[in-house]
Amino acid sequence: MVGHTALFVLSERRSFPIDLRVFATERSKRRALPFGDGTVAVEAIPDTPPDVDFALFAAPGEVARELAPLWANAGIHIVDNSSEFRMTEGVPLVVPEVNAEAIAHAGRLIANPNCSTIQLAVAVAPLERAFGIEDLSVATYQSVSGAGAEVVERWQLEVDGGHGGRSPLPAPIHGNVIPSIGEEDEHCRYTTEEHKMLSELPKILGRDLSVSVT
């Protein structure tokens, strides 16, 4: 779903020609996706880095972990949407409205923050610059689309009145809120999704601050 949205934004905002290639797993190749006034074919991920200048990664962390270093070493500039490199030293974690200057100091790899962290950073950064912030208490209510196409399909089934088959979620989702996302840490204080915001926001803002998040 992230990849589809990236294609839409590229098509909508491009002001110059783009020679675009789209890669996916073997399961998804030979499909055609809409782009601009036409379509673009989906190719299988190549065994060696492709001849491209930039790559937008919208793949799971294990895919990014394997491919991003190889492609970067081949001279490709990468923006990775997974959580794999967000806290890696030397890899900037960029929200353009907040810390676009970090791009100038990047190598060939830039990390994209968690979706909730991005929204929070855009809201908090100007307040932090104007007044200084010491403590934040945050609660997020996240879209089902964050869990991927399978969950969106399940939600649509429930919207249409269906409830059959095995659900990828632990409870019905239409008209409902599932009270936590991700696995709890060993101290049962925060989940993996909550930890992302706890660690990513200070890196984006360039300073430590106390954050409590649900």
Coordinates of C-alpha atoms in Angstrom, one line a residue:
M1 CA 0.0 0.0 0.0
V2 CA 2.9 2.4 0.7
G3 CA 4.4 1.6 -2.7
H4 CA 1.1 2.3 -4.5
T5 CA 0.8 5.6 -2.7
A6 CA 4.4 6.5 -3.6
L7 CA 3.6 5.9 -7.2
F8 CA 0.5 8.1 -7.0
V9 CA 2.4 11.0 -5.3
L10 CA 5.3 10.7 -7.9
S11 CA 2.7 10.9 -10.7
E12 CA 0.9 13.8 -9.2
R13 CA 3.8 16.0 -8.3
R14 CA 6.5 15.3 -11.0
S15 CA 7.5 18.3 -12.9
F16 CA 10.0 16.5 -15.1
P17 CA 10.1 13.1 -16.9
I18 CA 10.8 10.1 -14.7
D19 CA 12.2 6.9 -16.1
L20 CA 10.5 4.7 -13.5
R21 CA 11.0 1.0 -12.7
V22 CA 9.0 -0.9 -10.1
F23 CA 10.3 -4.0 -8.4
A24 CA 8.6 -6.6 -6.2
T25 CA 8.8 -10.2 -5.1
E26 CA 8.2 -13.0 -7.6
R27 CA 4.6 -13.2 -6.4
S28 CA 3.9 -9.7 -7.6
K29 CA 5.8 -9.5 -10.8
R30 CA 4.1 -9.3 -14.2
R31 CA 1.5 -7.0 -12.8
A32 CA 0.9 -3.5 -14.2
L33 CA 0.3 -0.5 -11.9
P34 CA -1.2 2.8 -12.9
F35 CA 1.3 5.7 -13.3
G36 CA 0.4 9.0 -14.8
D37 CA -1.7 8.5 -18.0
G38 CA -0.4 4.9 -18.4
T39 CA 0.9 2.0 -16.5
V40 CA 4.2 0.6 -15.4
A41 CA 5.1 -3.1 -15.3
V42 CA 6.2 -4.7 -12.0
E43 CA 9.5 -6.6 -12.4
A44 CA 11.0 -9.2 -10.1
I45 CA 13.7 -7.8 -7.7
P46 CA 17.0 -8.2 -9.7
D47 CA 19.9 -10.3 -8.4
T48 CA 22.2 -7.3 -8.8
P49 CA 21.6 -3.6 -8.2
P50 CA 19.6 -2.0 -11.1
D51 CA 20.9 1.0 -13.1
V52 CA 18.9 3.7 -11.3
D53 CA 19.7 6.9 -9.5
F54 CA 17.2 6.8 -6.7
A55 CA 15.2 4.0 -5.0
L56 CA 12.2 4.3 -2.7
F57 CA 12.0 1.2 -0.5
A58 CA 8.5 0.2 0.6
A59 CA 9.4 -3.3 1.7
P60 CA 9.7 -5.2 5.0
G61 CA 12.8 -4.7 7.2
E62 CA 14.4 -8.0 6.2
V63 CA 14.3 -7.0 2.5
A64 CA 15.7 -3.5 3.2
R65 CA 18.4 -5.1 5.4
E66 CA 19.6 -7.2 2.6
L67 CA 19.2 -4.9 -0.4
A68 CA 19.7 -1.3 0.8
P69 CA 23.5 -1.6 1.6
L70 CA 24.1 -3.4 -1.7
W71 CA 22.2 -0.8 -3.7
A72 CA 23.8 2.1 -1.8
N73 CA 27.3 0.7 -2.4
A74 CA 26.4 0.6 -6.1
G75 CA 25.8 4.4 -6.1
I76 CA 22.0 4.4 -5.7
H77 CA 20.5 7.0 -3.3
I78 CA 17.9 5.3 -1.2
V79 CA 14.9 6.4 1.0
D80 CA 13.9 3.5 3.1
N81 CA 10.4 3.3 4.6
S82 CA 11.1 0.4 6.9
S83 CA 12.3 0.7 10.6
E84 CA 15.5 -1.2 9.8
F85 CA 17.9 1.8 9.6
R86 CA 16.0 4.5 11.5
M87 CA 18.3 4.5 14.6
T88 CA 21.5 3.6 12.7
E89 CA 24.2 6.1 13.5
G90 CA 25.1 8.2 10.4
V91 CA 21.7 7.5 8.7
P92 CA 19.6 10.6 8.9
L93 CA 15.9 10.2 10.0
V94 CA 14.2 12.9 8.0
V95 CA 10.9 14.7 8.1
P96 CA 11.4 17.4 5.4
E97 CA 9.2 20.0 7.2
V98 CA 11.3 19.6 10.3
N99 CA 14.9 18.7 9.5
A100 CA 15.5 18.8 5.7
E101 CA 19.0 20.1 6.4
A102 CA 19.9 16.6 7.5
I103 CA 19.7 15.4 3.9
A104 CA 22.8 17.4 2.9
H105 CA 24.8 15.4 5.4
A106 CA 23.5 12.0 4.4
G107 CA 25.4 9.3 2.5
R108 CA 23.3 7.3 0.1
L109 CA 20.7 6.2 2.6
I110 CA 18.0 8.2 4.3
A111 CA 15.5 6.6 6.7
N112 CA 11.8 7.5 6.8
P113 CA 10.3 7.7 10.3
N114 CA 7.2 5.8 11.6
C115 CA 4.0 7.4 10.3
S116 CA 2.8 8.6 13.8
T117 CA 6.2 10.0 14.6
I118 CA 6.2 12.1 11.4
Q119 CA 2.9 13.7 12.3
L120 CA 4.0 14.4 15.8
A121 CA 7.3 15.9 14.7
V122 CA 5.6 18.3 12.4
A123 CA 3.3 19.5 15.2
V124 CA 5.9 19.5 18.0
A125 CA 9.0 21.0 16.2
P126 CA 7.7 24.7 16.0
L127 CA 6.6 24.5 19.6
E128 CA 9.9 23.1 20.6
R129 CA 11.8 25.9 18.7
A130 CA 9.6 28.7 20.2
F131 CA 9.2 27.6 23.8
G132 CA 11.2 24.4 24.5
I133 CA 9.4 21.2 25.4
E134 CA 10.4 19.0 28.4
D135 CA 7.6 16.3 28.5
L136 CA 5.2 14.9 26.0
S137 CA 2.2 12.6 26.6
V138 CA 1.0 11.1 23.3
A139 CA -1.9 8.8 22.3
T140 CA -2.4 7.7 18.7
Y141 CA -5.4 6.1 17.0
Q142 CA -4.1 4.6 13.8
S143 CA -5.7 3.6 10.5
V144 CA -6.2 0.0 9.7
S145 CA -4.3 0.7 6.5
G146 CA -1.1 0.8 8.5
A147 CA -1.5 -3.0 8.9
G148 CA -1.5 -3.6 5.2
A149 CA -3.8 -4.6 2.4
E150 CA -5.0 -7.8 4.0
V151 CA -6.4 -6.0 7.0
V152 CA -8.0 -3.3 4.8
E153 CA -9.8 -6.1 2.9
R154 CA -10.9 -7.6 6.2
W155 CA -12.2 -4.2 7.4
Q156 CA -14.1 -3.7 4.1
L157 CA -15.6 -7.2 4.5
E158 CA -16.9 -6.2 7.9
V159 CA -18.2 -2.8 6.6
D160 CA -20.2 -4.8 4.0
G161 CA -21.7 -7.0 6.7
G162 CA -19.5 -10.1 6.3
H163 CA -17.7 -11.9 9.1
G164 CA -16.7 -15.2 7.7
G165 CA -13.2 -16.7 7.3
R166 CA -10.1 -16.2 9.4
S167 CA -9.3 -12.7 10.4
P168 CA -5.6 -11.4 10.6
L169 CA -6.7 -9.4 13.6
P170 CA -7.5 -10.6 17.1
A171 CA -10.9 -8.9 17.1
P172 CA -13.5 -7.3 14.7
I173 CA -12.1 -4.0 13.5
H174 CA -15.0 -2.2 11.9
G175 CA -16.2 0.4 14.4
N176 CA -13.7 -0.9 16.9
V177 CA -10.3 0.1 18.4
I178 CA -7.7 -2.6 19.2
P179 CA -5.9 -1.3 22.3
S180 CA -2.3 -1.9 21.4
I181 CA 0.0 -2.4 18.4
G182 CA 3.1 -4.5 18.5
E183 CA 4.6 -6.8 21.1
E184 CA 5.4 -5.7 24.6
D185 CA 9.0 -5.3 25.8
E186 CA 10.4 -7.4 28.5
H187 CA 9.3 -4.9 31.2
C188 CA 5.7 -4.8 29.8
R189 CA 5.9 -1.0 29.7
Y190 CA 5.8 -0.2 25.9
T191 CA 5.1 -2.1 22.7
T192 CA 7.4 -2.2 19.7
E193 CA 5.3 0.5 18.0
E194 CA 5.4 2.7 21.0
H195 CA 9.2 2.3 21.2
K196 CA 9.5 3.7 17.7
M197 CA 8.1 7.0 18.7
L198 CA 10.1 7.1 21.9
S199 CA 13.4 6.7 20.1
E200 CA 12.7 8.4 16.7
L201 CA 11.3 11.8 17.9
P202 CA 14.4 12.8 19.8
K203 CA 16.6 11.9 16.9
I204 CA 14.6 14.0 14.5
L205 CA 14.5 17.0 16.9
G206 CA 18.1 16.6 17.8
R207 CA 17.6 16.6 21.5
D208 CA 16.5 14.4 24.3
L209 CA 13.0 14.8 25.8
S210 CA 10.7 12.8 28.0
V211 CA 7.9 11.1 26.0
S212 CA 5.1 8.8 27.2
V213 CA 3.2 7.1 24.4
T214 CA 0.2 4.8 24.0

